[in-house]
Amino acid sequence: MELLDYKEEQKIYISRMPELLNRVYGRTPTACVITYGCQQNVSDSERMKGMLCEMGYTLSDEAEGSDFVLYNTCAVRGHAEDRVYGNIGAMKHYKRRHSGMIIALCGCMAQQESVKERMKKSYPYVDLVFGTHVQYRLPEFLYKRLSGSPRIFEIGESEKIVEGIPVHRDGDFKAWLPIMYGCNNFCSYCIVPYVRGRERSRRPEDIIAEAKELVAKGYKDITLLGQNVNSYGAGCDFNLNFAGLLRKINAIEGDFRIRFMTSHPKDCTEELLDAMRDCEKVARHLHLPFQSGSDRILSLMNRRYTREKYLSLINAAKSRMPDISLTSDIIVGFPGETYEDFKETLSLVKEVEFSSLFTFIFSPRNGTPAAQMEDVATREEKGKWFDELLKTQDIISKKLNADIVGKNYRVLCDDYGRKEGKMAGHTVGTAVIEFDGDETDLGKFITVRVDAVTSVIEGTRIN
Ligand code: SAH
Ligand code: SF4
Ligand code: F3S
């Protein structure tokens, strides 16, 4: 694996930026980064914000009035892309009124050739379009464009991992920590392997150094990120798998929690479940997408596991950790799916009793095999199935919530409650509990007893 130090390549541009920015704007310019999609994108945006701060920009939440506006986009469903086209369209008017404004599109949507071409032709006010493989070159792109270069379109692929990029983290106690990039699974509906490239893992020493730094800075909740964390280390010259990595991060001294996502059922092992059970800092939460409960549909999806294998994994997790929270992703209305297939999904949902679900209606993505498959169900039918799934899960969530009344939980206070005088905290699973408190509680672990579950979970603090 070729490694590149970001500073070596980009430091020259960064060092020249303050002078250039002063010449162009005559003041400290502002930058607004707008992020769509999954946590991987949120994490990438934190790194691009880090570079922007190093270049001399001040960050802003408002696109209107910002000197640089960066859209970090998602391509996983059609809806995600439609929103971006709408929002970029609106920027045309802002830019007319704002001389020196630079607009950029990056991320998974931008990585597609068709999107690049559309931007070139129909969005002349978008200055920079760059893909997921070259985000570390943001200083270079900005420097060149601000010095008068033509619009830049750069979506080349590379299998490099770039270390050393500065990070501007959005949260004060919760942090994202990418451990790998890309995906090799090619589930037949999914665009991610095409826009994120081949799977590649960061070196353990880089991950552990970043985790230690986070703990030293007071972060209390660290989420390890990858499209398929269970294949961490595959094909690498170091000898450490994901279970081993969890144990190493767990051994870092300090009071903090470790979370991770996402796990693919085909690669989730008993060794990993053992590590989760043994590591006291690892949250008792497993996000294990099953997508469909029908073996026929799973095979069309190229998921490479069966319903039976999935259920045996769930049982293995529950038997090791009876208090584990389980969550999942489900696709409704995959091409060829019938009501009989969908009923298999419903019955799996009832059998497992997930804490919560992320449910999606199939969206055909250009270039994926599923986009060519014949669809039998109508939009209305899919809508009805989707509602039935939500209702089924709602009953399960209510039942699980009723079971927690009277129990004590250790929460990390990470937000304000919905009412004045209330604060909110996450359990080691997925629940959020509200209790009496104030902002001095933020970032602290607090034990609460659950009193009632209405539209929110209410509790009383014990200490
Ligand atoms: N790597 C992760 C998830 C990536 S995308 C994993 O394998 O679980 C997040 C979720 O979006 C997927 O789990 C799937 O449920 C959903 N998804 C992906 N492509 C989709 C599509 N074309 N239509 C609808 N949902 C999709
Ligand atoms: Fe997409 Fe499948 Fe890879 Fe997840 S594992 S990112 S669903 S191809
Ligand atoms: Fe979307 Fe890219 Fe994530 S397609 S879901 S932002 S990896």
Short mmCIF file of C-alpha atoms and ligand atoms in Angstrom, two decimals:
data_model
loop_
_atom_site.label_atom_id
_atom_site.label_comp_id
_atom_site.label_asym_id
_atom_site.label_seq_id
_atom_site.Cartn_x
_atom_site.Cartn_y
_atom_site.Cartn_z
CA MET A 1 0.00 0.00 0.00
CA GLU A 2 1.43 3.31 -1.06
CA LEU A 3 1.30 5.94 1.65
CA LEU A 4 1.51 9.61 1.11
CA ASP A 5 2.10 12.36 3.59
CA TYR A 6 -0.38 15.08 2.80
CA LYS A 7 1.96 17.82 3.97
CA GLU A 8 4.74 16.87 1.59
CA GLU A 9 2.50 17.31 -1.39
CA GLN A 10 0.25 20.18 -0.32
CA LYS A 11 2.29 22.28 2.10
CA ILE A 12 3.62 24.50 -0.63
CA TYR A 13 0.09 25.54 -1.60
CA ILE A 14 -0.95 26.02 2.00
CA SER A 15 2.02 28.24 2.75
CA ARG A 16 1.14 30.46 -0.21
CA MET A 17 -2.57 30.68 0.52
CA PRO A 18 -2.68 33.44 3.20
CA GLU A 19 -0.99 35.91 0.88
CA LEU A 20 -3.22 34.93 -2.04
CA LEU A 21 -6.38 35.12 0.07
CA ASN A 22 -5.36 38.56 1.29
CA ARG A 23 -4.81 39.71 -2.28
CA VAL A 24 -8.18 38.35 -3.47
CA TYR A 25 -10.38 39.27 -0.51
CA GLY A 26 -8.42 41.82 1.55
CA ARG A 27 -9.85 40.22 4.72
CA THR A 28 -10.21 36.81 6.35
CA PRO A 29 -12.44 34.82 3.98
CA THR A 30 -15.19 32.46 5.13
CA ALA A 31 -15.82 28.88 4.02
CA CYS A 32 -18.99 26.82 4.36
CA VAL A 33 -18.86 23.02 4.04
CA ILE A 34 -22.22 21.32 3.44
CA THR A 35 -22.20 17.57 3.99
CA TYR A 36 -24.64 14.93 2.75
CA GLY A 37 -24.59 11.16 3.21
CA CYS A 38 -22.98 8.84 5.69
CA GLN A 39 -20.46 9.27 8.54
CA GLN A 40 -17.62 8.62 6.15
CA ASN A 41 -18.55 11.86 4.41
CA VAL A 42 -18.92 13.67 7.74
CA SER A 43 -15.42 12.51 8.61
CA ASP A 44 -14.02 13.56 5.20
CA SER A 45 -15.61 16.98 5.67
CA GLU A 46 -13.88 17.33 9.04
CA ARG A 47 -10.57 16.84 7.26
CA MET A 48 -11.41 19.30 4.50
CA LYS A 49 -12.45 21.83 7.17
CA GLY A 50 -9.09 21.21 8.84
CA MET A 51 -7.29 22.09 5.61
CA LEU A 52 -9.45 25.19 5.10
CA CYS A 53 -8.57 26.44 8.59
CA GLU A 54 -4.87 25.87 7.89
CA MET A 55 -5.18 27.88 4.68
CA GLY A 56 -6.62 30.83 6.59
CA TYR A 57 -10.38 30.51 6.14
CA THR A 58 -12.90 31.01 8.95
CA LEU A 59 -15.66 28.40 8.94
CA SER A 60 -19.28 29.44 8.58
CA ASP A 61 -22.63 27.57 8.63
CA GLU A 62 -24.21 29.84 6.03
CA ALA A 63 -23.63 29.20 2.33
CA GLU A 64 -25.04 32.61 1.45
CA GLY A 65 -22.31 35.16 2.02
CA SER A 66 -19.46 32.62 2.27
CA ASP A 67 -16.43 33.12 0.03
CA PHE A 68 -16.01 29.38 -0.48
CA VAL A 69 -18.89 26.89 -0.52
CA LEU A 70 -18.09 23.19 -0.67
CA TYR A 71 -20.76 20.54 -1.23
CA ASN A 72 -19.58 17.13 -0.05
CA THR A 73 -22.13 14.87 -1.68
CA CYS A 74 -23.68 11.39 -1.50
CA ALA A 75 -24.81 9.20 -4.39
CA VAL A 76 -26.35 6.26 -2.57
CA ARG A 77 -29.95 7.02 -3.57
CA GLY A 78 -31.49 9.23 -6.27
CA HIS A 79 -33.05 11.49 -3.65
CA ALA A 80 -29.62 12.37 -2.21
CA GLU A 81 -28.48 13.58 -5.64
CA ASP A 82 -31.69 15.50 -6.42
CA ARG A 83 -31.27 17.57 -3.26
CA VAL A 84 -27.75 18.57 -4.25
CA TYR A 85 -28.79 19.66 -7.76
CA GLY A 86 -31.54 21.79 -6.20
CA ASN A 87 -29.22 23.44 -3.68
CA ILE A 88 -26.43 24.06 -6.15
CA GLY A 89 -28.95 25.64 -8.53
CA ALA A 90 -29.84 28.18 -5.85
CA MET A 91 -26.17 29.18 -5.51
CA LYS A 92 -26.17 30.78 -8.96
CA HIS A 93 -27.95 33.87 -7.58
CA TYR A 94 -25.71 34.16 -4.53
CA LYS A 95 -22.63 34.00 -6.71
CA ARG A 96 -23.89 36.77 -8.98
CA ARG A 97 -24.03 39.09 -5.98
CA HIS A 98 -20.74 37.98 -4.43
CA SER A 99 -17.55 38.60 -6.32
CA GLY A 100 -14.78 36.12 -5.62
CA MET A 101 -17.15 33.39 -4.47
CA ILE A 102 -15.86 29.88 -5.23
CA ILE A 103 -18.26 26.93 -5.42
CA ALA A 104 -17.06 23.32 -5.30
CA LEU A 105 -18.67 19.89 -5.58
CA CYS A 106 -16.86 16.88 -4.15
CA GLY A 107 -17.64 13.49 -2.63
CA CYS A 108 -19.37 10.38 -3.96
CA MET A 109 -21.71 12.10 -6.41
CA ALA A 110 -18.86 14.12 -7.92
CA GLN A 111 -16.81 10.94 -8.46
CA GLN A 112 -19.20 9.88 -11.26
CA GLU A 113 -18.21 10.75 -14.83
CA SER A 114 -21.82 11.61 -15.76
CA VAL A 115 -22.06 14.14 -12.89
CA LYS A 116 -18.72 15.68 -13.81
CA GLU A 117 -19.93 16.16 -17.40
CA ARG A 118 -23.25 17.62 -16.27
CA MET A 119 -21.41 20.12 -14.04
CA LYS A 120 -19.10 21.07 -16.89
CA LYS A 121 -21.97 21.69 -19.29
CA SER A 122 -24.88 22.98 -17.25
CA TYR A 123 -23.40 24.51 -14.08
CA PRO A 124 -20.83 27.04 -15.32
CA TYR A 125 -20.74 28.76 -11.93
CA VAL A 126 -19.36 25.64 -10.18
CA ASP A 127 -15.59 26.23 -10.03
CA LEU A 128 -14.21 22.92 -8.74
CA VAL A 129 -15.45 19.35 -9.12
CA PHE A 130 -13.31 16.69 -7.46
CA GLY A 131 -13.83 13.09 -6.42
CA THR A 132 -13.32 11.06 -3.25
CA HIS A 133 -9.75 10.02 -4.11
CA VAL A 134 -8.22 13.49 -4.30
CA GLN A 135 -9.82 15.41 -1.44
CA TYR A 136 -6.42 15.99 0.13
CA ARG A 137 -5.58 18.18 -2.90
CA LEU A 138 -8.13 20.83 -1.87
CA PRO A 139 -5.37 23.41 -1.11
CA GLU A 140 -3.92 22.95 -4.59
CA PHE A 141 -7.33 23.22 -6.32
CA LEU A 142 -8.25 26.38 -4.42
CA TYR A 143 -4.85 27.95 -4.95
CA LYS A 144 -4.96 27.33 -8.68
CA ARG A 145 -8.52 28.55 -9.18
CA LEU A 146 -7.97 31.68 -7.09
CA SER A 147 -4.83 32.40 -9.14
CA GLY A 148 -6.88 32.43 -12.34
CA SER A 149 -6.74 28.83 -13.57
CA PRO A 150 -9.74 27.53 -15.58
CA ARG A 151 -12.40 25.49 -13.74
CA ILE A 152 -10.97 22.27 -12.33
CA PHE A 153 -12.47 18.77 -12.85
CA GLU A 154 -10.47 16.04 -11.15
CA ILE A 155 -12.03 12.64 -10.55
CA GLY A 156 -9.04 10.38 -11.07
CA GLU A 157 -8.80 7.25 -8.92
CA SER A 158 -5.97 6.28 -6.63
CA GLU A 159 -5.51 3.55 -4.09
CA LYS A 160 -3.42 5.72 -1.80
CA ILE A 161 -4.14 6.46 1.83
CA VAL A 162 -3.14 9.97 2.76
CA GLU A 163 -2.12 10.50 6.37
CA GLY A 164 -1.39 13.70 8.23
CA ILE A 165 -4.36 15.80 7.09
CA PRO A 166 -5.37 18.31 9.79
CA VAL A 167 -8.86 17.69 11.24
CA HIS A 168 -11.39 20.25 12.38
CA ARG A 169 -13.78 18.10 14.45
CA ASP A 170 -17.46 19.05 14.62
CA GLY A 171 -18.02 17.67 18.14
CA ASP A 172 -16.25 18.20 21.45
CA PHE A 173 -16.67 14.70 22.90
CA LYS A 174 -17.83 12.50 20.02
CA ALA A 175 -15.37 11.78 17.23
CA TRP A 176 -15.26 9.84 13.97
CA LEU A 177 -12.17 7.75 13.30
CA PRO A 178 -11.86 6.25 9.80
CA ILE A 179 -10.04 2.91 9.84
CA MET A 180 -10.48 1.99 6.19
CA TYR A 181 -11.78 3.36 2.92
CA GLY A 182 -13.61 1.93 -0.09
CA CYS A 183 -15.56 -1.28 -0.54
CA ASN A 184 -14.99 -4.52 -2.47
CA ASN A 185 -18.39 -6.09 -1.97
CA PHE A 186 -20.34 -4.90 -4.99
CA CYS A 187 -23.80 -5.53 -3.57
CA SER A 188 -25.81 -5.39 -6.79
CA TYR A 189 -27.81 -2.26 -5.85
CA CYS A 190 -24.96 -0.19 -4.43
CA ILE A 191 -22.94 2.64 -5.96
CA VAL A 192 -20.40 2.89 -3.11
CA PRO A 193 -17.71 0.53 -4.57
CA TYR A 194 -17.76 2.57 -7.80
CA VAL A 195 -17.41 5.96 -6.14
CA ARG A 196 -15.16 5.04 -3.21
CA GLY A 197 -12.80 2.63 -4.92
CA ARG A 198 -11.19 -0.55 -3.62
CA GLU A 199 -11.02 -1.42 0.04
CA ARG A 200 -7.87 -0.18 1.81
CA SER A 201 -7.05 -0.14 5.51
CA ARG A 202 -5.12 2.47 7.48
CA ARG A 203 -2.09 1.19 9.34
CA PRO A 204 -2.81 0.18 12.95
CA GLU A 205 -0.19 2.60 14.31
CA ASP A 206 -1.85 5.56 12.55
CA ILE A 207 -5.29 4.60 13.89
CA ILE A 208 -4.02 4.02 17.41
CA ALA A 209 -2.09 7.30 17.42
CA GLU A 210 -5.25 9.15 16.37
CA ALA A 211 -7.34 7.34 19.00
CA LYS A 212 -4.80 8.22 21.72
CA GLU A 213 -4.81 11.84 20.64
CA LEU A 214 -8.62 11.91 20.80
CA VAL A 215 -8.66 10.45 24.30
CA ALA A 216 -5.97 12.91 25.44
CA LYS A 217 -8.09 15.77 24.09
CA GLY A 218 -11.09 14.62 26.15
CA TYR A 219 -13.16 12.80 23.52
CA LYS A 220 -15.46 10.27 25.19
CA ASP A 221 -17.11 8.50 22.28
CA ILE A 222 -15.06 7.32 19.31
CA THR A 223 -16.73 5.70 16.30
CA LEU A 224 -14.50 3.61 14.04
CA LEU A 225 -15.62 3.98 10.43
CA GLY A 226 -15.50 1.79 7.35
CA GLN A 227 -18.00 0.46 4.81
CA ASN A 228 -17.17 -3.04 6.00
CA VAL A 229 -15.08 -2.86 9.18
CA ASN A 230 -15.01 -6.64 9.55
CA SER A 231 -12.61 -6.96 6.64
CA TYR A 232 -10.16 -4.50 8.22
CA GLY A 233 -6.57 -5.51 7.42
CA ALA A 234 -7.46 -7.92 4.59
CA GLY A 235 -4.62 -8.07 2.07
CA CYS A 236 -2.37 -5.83 4.19
CA ASP A 237 1.23 -6.49 5.15
CA PHE A 238 0.46 -6.05 8.87
CA ASN A 239 -1.10 -8.91 10.76
CA LEU A 240 -4.10 -7.45 12.59
CA ASN A 241 -7.80 -8.00 11.97
CA PHE A 242 -10.73 -5.93 13.22
CA ALA A 243 -11.19 -7.91 16.42
CA GLY A 244 -7.50 -7.36 17.19
CA LEU A 245 -7.76 -3.66 16.45
CA LEU A 246 -10.72 -3.32 18.82
CA ARG A 247 -8.70 -4.96 21.59
CA LYS A 248 -5.79 -2.59 20.99
CA ILE A 249 -7.97 0.52 21.09
CA ASN A 250 -9.77 -0.82 24.15
CA ALA A 251 -6.38 -1.04 25.90
CA ILE A 252 -5.81 2.74 25.58
CA GLU A 253 -6.10 4.21 29.06
CA GLY A 254 -9.01 6.52 29.82
CA ASP A 255 -12.77 6.64 30.32
CA PHE A 256 -14.24 6.54 26.83
CA ARG A 257 -16.45 4.45 24.57
CA ILE A 258 -15.71 2.79 21.27
CA ARG A 259 -18.34 2.30 18.59
CA PHE A 260 -17.95 1.03 15.04
CA MET A 261 -19.85 0.81 11.78
CA THR A 262 -20.64 -0.87 9.46
CA SER A 263 -20.43 -4.65 9.79
CA HIS A 264 -21.23 -6.93 6.88
CA PRO A 265 -22.87 -10.21 7.98
CA LYS A 266 -20.69 -12.25 5.60
CA ASP A 267 -17.53 -11.09 7.41
CA CYS A 268 -18.82 -10.69 10.97
CA THR A 269 -17.12 -13.42 13.01
CA GLU A 270 -17.49 -15.01 16.42
CA GLU A 271 -13.98 -13.73 17.09
CA LEU A 272 -15.33 -10.18 16.72
CA LEU A 273 -18.29 -10.92 19.02
CA ASP A 274 -15.84 -12.32 21.59
CA ALA A 275 -13.79 -9.12 21.36
CA MET A 276 -16.92 -7.00 21.84
CA ARG A 277 -17.87 -9.03 24.90
CA ASP A 278 -14.37 -8.82 26.40
CA CYS A 279 -13.69 -5.12 25.73
CA GLU A 280 -15.40 -3.05 28.42
CA LYS A 281 -15.11 0.19 26.40
CA VAL A 282 -16.80 -1.19 23.32
CA ALA A 283 -20.47 -0.18 23.12
CA ARG A 284 -22.98 -2.99 23.32
CA HIS A 285 -24.35 -2.08 19.94
CA LEU A 286 -24.08 -3.91 16.65
CA HIS A 287 -25.26 -2.31 13.42
CA LEU A 288 -25.62 -5.34 11.16
CA PRO A 289 -27.53 -4.56 7.94
CA PHE A 290 -29.42 -7.56 6.58
CA GLN A 291 -31.18 -5.71 3.68
CA SER A 292 -33.72 -8.50 3.04
CA GLY A 293 -35.07 -11.54 4.90
CA SER A 294 -35.57 -13.52 1.69
CA ASP A 295 -32.74 -15.79 0.52
CA ARG A 296 -33.84 -15.35 -3.08
CA ILE A 297 -33.52 -11.55 -2.83
CA LEU A 298 -30.27 -11.76 -0.81
CA SER A 299 -28.78 -13.77 -3.64
CA LEU A 300 -29.97 -11.24 -6.27
CA MET A 301 -28.43 -8.54 -4.07
CA ASN A 302 -25.08 -10.41 -4.08
CA ARG A 303 -24.95 -10.24 -0.28
CA ARG A 304 -23.33 -13.69 0.08
CA TYR A 305 -25.07 -14.83 3.27
CA THR A 306 -28.40 -16.47 3.99
CA ARG A 307 -31.20 -15.62 6.37
CA GLU A 308 -30.14 -18.61 8.47
CA LYS A 309 -26.52 -17.44 8.69
CA TYR A 310 -27.70 -13.95 9.67
CA LEU A 311 -29.97 -15.27 12.42
CA SER A 312 -27.23 -17.51 13.77
CA LEU A 313 -24.94 -14.46 14.04
CA ILE A 314 -27.64 -12.54 15.89
CA ASN A 315 -28.06 -15.45 18.29
CA ALA A 316 -24.31 -15.65 18.80
CA ALA A 317 -24.27 -11.92 19.64
CA LYS A 318 -27.26 -12.14 22.00
CA SER A 319 -25.89 -15.15 23.83
CA ARG A 320 -22.60 -13.36 24.52
CA MET A 321 -24.18 -9.96 25.29
CA PRO A 322 -27.84 -10.31 26.38
CA ASP A 323 -28.15 -6.51 26.68
CA ILE A 324 -26.90 -5.80 23.14
CA SER A 325 -28.73 -3.22 20.97
CA LEU A 326 -29.14 -4.35 17.40
CA THR A 327 -29.82 -2.08 14.44
CA SER A 328 -30.03 -2.76 10.74
CA ASP A 329 -30.54 -1.37 7.23
CA ILE A 330 -33.32 -2.74 5.03
CA ILE A 331 -34.15 -2.18 1.38
CA VAL A 332 -37.82 -2.51 0.40
CA GLY A 333 -38.83 -3.13 -3.21
CA PHE A 334 -35.62 -4.56 -4.65
CA PRO A 335 -36.22 -5.56 -8.32
CA GLY A 336 -38.13 -8.82 -8.46
CA GLU A 337 -39.21 -8.64 -4.81
CA THR A 338 -42.74 -9.98 -4.25
CA TYR A 339 -44.98 -9.67 -1.21
CA GLU A 340 -43.93 -13.20 -0.27
CA ASP A 341 -40.28 -12.07 -0.15
CA PHE A 342 -41.20 -8.96 1.78
CA LYS A 343 -43.05 -11.08 4.38
CA GLU A 344 -39.72 -12.82 5.04
CA THR A 345 -38.21 -9.43 5.84
CA LEU A 346 -41.10 -8.66 8.19
CA SER A 347 -40.77 -11.99 9.98
CA LEU A 348 -37.02 -11.47 10.46
CA VAL A 349 -37.68 -8.03 11.95
CA LYS A 350 -40.17 -9.59 14.39
CA GLU A 351 -37.82 -12.41 15.30
CA VAL A 352 -34.72 -10.29 16.00
CA GLU A 353 -36.40 -7.27 17.68
CA PHE A 354 -34.04 -4.48 16.57
CA SER A 355 -33.76 -1.30 18.65
CA SER A 356 -34.18 0.73 15.49
CA LEU A 357 -34.04 0.35 11.73
CA PHE A 358 -32.86 2.39 8.76
CA THR A 359 -35.31 1.57 6.00
CA PHE A 360 -35.02 2.54 2.34
CA ILE A 361 -37.07 2.04 -0.80
CA PHE A 362 -34.87 0.67 -3.59
CA SER A 363 -33.45 3.41 -5.79
CA PRO A 364 -31.86 2.30 -9.09
CA ARG A 365 -28.28 3.58 -9.47
CA ASN A 366 -26.79 3.91 -12.92
CA GLY A 367 -23.96 1.47 -13.52
CA THR A 368 -25.05 -1.06 -10.87
CA PRO A 369 -26.40 -4.49 -11.92
CA ALA A 370 -29.69 -4.04 -10.04
CA ALA A 371 -30.56 -1.00 -12.16
CA GLN A 372 -30.89 -3.42 -15.12
CA MET A 373 -33.02 -6.00 -13.29
CA GLU A 374 -36.72 -6.31 -13.93
CA ASP A 375 -38.95 -4.71 -11.32
CA VAL A 376 -42.29 -6.41 -10.66
CA ALA A 377 -43.86 -4.41 -7.81
CA THR A 378 -45.43 -1.00 -8.40
CA ARG A 379 -44.44 2.16 -6.55
CA GLU A 380 -47.76 2.03 -4.62
CA GLU A 381 -47.18 -1.57 -3.55
CA LYS A 382 -43.67 -0.73 -2.36
CA GLY A 383 -45.03 2.25 -0.44
CA LYS A 384 -47.58 0.01 1.31
CA TRP A 385 -44.92 -2.57 2.24
CA PHE A 386 -42.69 0.20 3.53
CA ASP A 387 -45.49 1.51 5.80
CA GLU A 388 -46.18 -2.00 7.04
CA LEU A 389 -42.50 -2.38 7.94
CA LEU A 390 -42.47 0.93 9.84
CA LYS A 391 -45.62 -0.03 11.78
CA THR A 392 -44.14 -3.41 12.68
CA GLN A 393 -40.94 -1.81 13.96
CA ASP A 394 -42.90 0.83 15.87
CA ILE A 395 -44.64 -1.87 17.92
CA ILE A 396 -41.28 -3.57 18.62
CA SER A 397 -39.59 -0.29 19.63
CA LYS A 398 -42.46 0.48 22.04
CA LYS A 399 -42.17 -2.97 23.57
CA LEU A 400 -38.37 -2.70 23.99
CA ASN A 401 -38.73 0.81 25.46
CA ALA A 402 -41.29 -0.37 28.00
CA ASP A 403 -38.75 -2.96 29.19
CA ILE A 404 -36.21 -0.30 30.17
CA VAL A 405 -38.42 1.55 32.68
CA GLY A 406 -36.96 1.27 36.19
CA LYS A 407 -33.49 0.28 34.99
CA ASN A 408 -30.25 2.27 35.49
CA TYR A 409 -28.10 3.36 32.56
CA ARG A 410 -24.78 5.16 32.26
CA VAL A 411 -25.19 7.86 29.63
CA LEU A 412 -22.76 10.24 27.99
CA CYS A 413 -24.39 13.66 28.24
CA ASP A 414 -24.00 15.00 24.72
CA ASP A 415 -26.92 17.34 24.06
CA TYR A 416 -29.59 19.61 25.49
CA GLY A 417 -32.99 18.07 26.25
CA ARG A 418 -36.17 19.15 24.51
CA LYS A 419 -37.36 21.19 27.51
CA GLU A 420 -35.60 23.87 29.54
CA GLY A 421 -33.59 22.44 32.45
CA LYS A 422 -33.20 19.05 30.74
CA MET A 423 -30.09 17.51 29.27
CA ALA A 424 -29.82 14.40 27.06
CA GLY A 425 -27.38 11.52 26.90
CA HIS A 426 -26.75 8.37 24.88
CA THR A 427 -26.62 4.98 26.54
CA VAL A 428 -23.95 2.52 25.50
CA GLY A 429 -26.63 1.19 23.13
CA THR A 430 -28.70 3.51 20.97
CA ALA A 431 -31.21 5.05 23.43
CA VAL A 432 -31.22 8.74 24.35
CA ILE A 433 -32.37 9.57 27.89
CA GLU A 434 -33.33 13.04 29.16
CA PHE A 435 -32.73 14.13 32.76
CA ASP A 436 -32.47 17.30 34.91
CA GLY A 437 -29.17 19.08 34.33
CA ASP A 438 -27.34 21.95 32.70
CA GLU A 439 -24.52 22.52 30.24
CA THR A 440 -21.86 21.69 32.83
CA ASP A 441 -22.95 18.06 32.33
CA LEU A 442 -21.94 18.06 28.65
CA GLY A 443 -19.22 15.52 27.94
CA LYS A 444 -19.68 13.71 31.29
CA PHE A 445 -20.82 10.18 31.99
CA ILE A 446 -23.89 10.24 34.25
CA THR A 447 -25.96 7.39 35.68
CA VAL A 448 -29.73 7.76 35.30
CA ARG A 449 -32.76 5.64 36.16
CA VAL A 450 -35.47 5.48 33.49
CA ASP A 451 -38.84 6.75 34.82
CA ALA A 452 -41.04 6.87 31.77
CA VAL A 453 -41.02 6.44 28.03
CA THR A 454 -43.29 8.77 26.09
CA SER A 455 -42.15 10.53 22.93
CA VAL A 456 -38.82 10.81 24.78
CA ILE A 457 -37.19 8.61 27.40
CA GLU A 458 -37.18 10.42 30.77
CA GLY A 459 -34.93 9.54 33.66
CA THR A 460 -33.70 10.68 37.08
CA ARG A 461 -30.00 11.14 37.69
CA ILE A 462 -28.49 8.88 40.31
CA ASN A 463 -25.03 10.52 40.27
N1 SAH B 1 -21.51 -0.25 3.84
C1 SAH B 1 -22.70 -0.25 4.50
C2 SAH B 1 -23.78 0.70 4.04
C3 SAH B 1 -23.61 1.61 2.93
S1 SAH B 1 -24.99 2.44 2.26
C4 SAH B 1 -23.23 -1.64 4.50
O1 SAH B 1 -22.84 -2.46 3.73
O2 SAH B 1 -24.12 -1.89 5.27
C5 SAH B 1 -26.18 2.46 3.56
C6 SAH B 1 -27.44 1.74 3.22
O3 SAH B 1 -28.09 2.35 2.12
C7 SAH B 1 -27.27 0.31 2.80
O4 SAH B 1 -27.10 -0.54 3.89
C8 SAH B 1 -28.57 0.03 2.08
O5 SAH B 1 -29.58 -0.39 2.97
C9 SAH B 1 -28.93 1.40 1.53
N2 SAH B 1 -28.76 1.46 0.08
C10 SAH B 1 -27.62 1.33 -0.62
N3 SAH B 1 -27.86 1.42 -1.95
C11 SAH B 1 -29.20 1.59 -2.08
C12 SAH B 1 -30.08 1.74 -3.20
N4 SAH B 1 -29.62 1.69 -4.44
N5 SAH B 1 -31.40 1.91 -2.95
C13 SAH B 1 -31.87 1.94 -1.69
N6 SAH B 1 -31.09 1.82 -0.61
C14 SAH B 1 -29.77 1.63 -0.79
FE1 SF4 B 2 -22.56 -0.97 -0.60
FE2 SF4 B 2 -22.55 -3.54 -0.03
FE3 SF4 B 2 -20.28 -2.14 0.09
FE4 SF4 B 2 -22.16 -1.72 1.89
S1 SF4 B 2 -21.02 -3.64 1.60
S2 SF4 B 2 -21.02 -0.18 0.80
S3 SF4 B 2 -24.05 -2.00 0.74
S4 SF4 B 2 -21.47 -2.60 -1.74
FE1 F3S B 3 -23.32 8.22 0.32
FE2 F3S B 3 -20.82 7.94 -0.32
FE3 F3S B 3 -21.58 7.43 2.12
S1 F3S B 3 -22.54 7.35 -1.57
S2 F3S B 3 -23.68 6.71 1.87
S3 F3S B 3 -21.67 9.38 1.17
S4 F3S B 3 -19.97 6.40 1.00
#
